[in-house]
Coordinates of C-alpha atoms in Angstrom, one line a residue:
V1 CA 4.1 0.6 1.7
V2 CA 2.4 2.7 -1.0
G3 CA 3.2 5.3 -3.7
E4 CA 5.0 8.7 -3.4
P5 CA 4.8 10.6 -0.2
E6 CA 2.6 13.7 -0.1
E7 CA 4.5 16.7 1.0
T8 CA 1.8 18.7 2.9
I9 CA -0.3 17.5 5.8
A10 CA -3.4 19.6 5.9
P11 CA -6.2 19.6 8.4
R12 CA -8.9 17.0 7.5
P13 CA -11.8 19.4 6.8
N14 CA -10.0 20.7 3.8
G15 CA -7.9 17.7 2.9
P16 CA -8.0 14.0 2.3
T17 CA -8.8 11.5 5.0
M18 CA -5.7 9.4 4.4
Y19 CA -2.1 10.5 3.7
V20 CA 1.0 8.6 2.3
I21 CA 3.9 9.5 4.7
R22 CA 7.6 8.5 5.0
V23 CA 9.0 8.8 8.6
N24 CA 12.5 10.0 9.2
E25 CA 13.3 7.6 12.2
D26 CA 12.2 4.3 13.5
I27 CA 9.1 4.5 15.8
E28 CA 8.2 1.6 17.9
E29 CA 4.7 1.0 19.5
M30 CA 3.4 4.6 18.9
S31 CA 0.0 5.0 20.6
Y32 CA -2.7 7.4 19.7
V33 CA -5.8 7.6 21.9
A34 CA -8.9 9.6 20.9
D35 CA -12.6 9.1 21.9
G36 CA -11.7 6.2 24.2
K37 CA -10.1 4.3 21.3
R38 CA -6.4 3.3 21.3
E39 CA -4.5 2.7 18.1
S40 CA -0.8 1.4 18.0
Y41 CA 1.7 2.0 15.1
T42 CA 5.2 0.9 14.4
F43 CA 7.1 2.6 11.6
E44 CA 10.6 2.1 10.0
A45 CA 12.6 4.9 8.8
G46 CA 12.4 5.7 5.1
H47 CA 9.5 3.4 4.5
Q48 CA 6.2 4.8 3.1
Y49 CA 2.9 4.2 4.8
R50 CA -0.8 5.1 4.3
V51 CA -2.2 6.6 7.6
P52 CA -5.2 8.5 8.7
W53 CA -4.9 12.3 8.5
Y54 CA -4.7 12.6 12.4
I55 CA -1.7 10.3 12.6
A56 CA 0.0 12.2 9.9
Q57 CA -0.8 15.4 11.6
E58 CA 0.6 14.1 14.9
L59 CA 3.8 12.8 13.3
E60 CA 4.3 16.2 11.4
R61 CA 3.8 18.2 14.7
N62 CA 6.5 16.1 16.3
G63 CA 8.9 16.6 13.3
K64 CA 8.9 12.8 12.4
I65 CA 7.9 13.2 8.6
W66 CA 10.5 13.0 6.1
H67 CA 10.5 16.1 3.7

């Protein structure tokens, strides 16, 4: 759990590599697979997390970021 959430999730080429997010619902065992690597995440609603930009982007795309 870290500081204040950032409001905008930008593509990495023009933005930071890590984002502080707050999810709007519990997410258990979310898997992300890219380049043959698998990452797993579990999030609790209302808590803040520092995550890589691609995880923040995926959660934003699916409407899971608290704004």
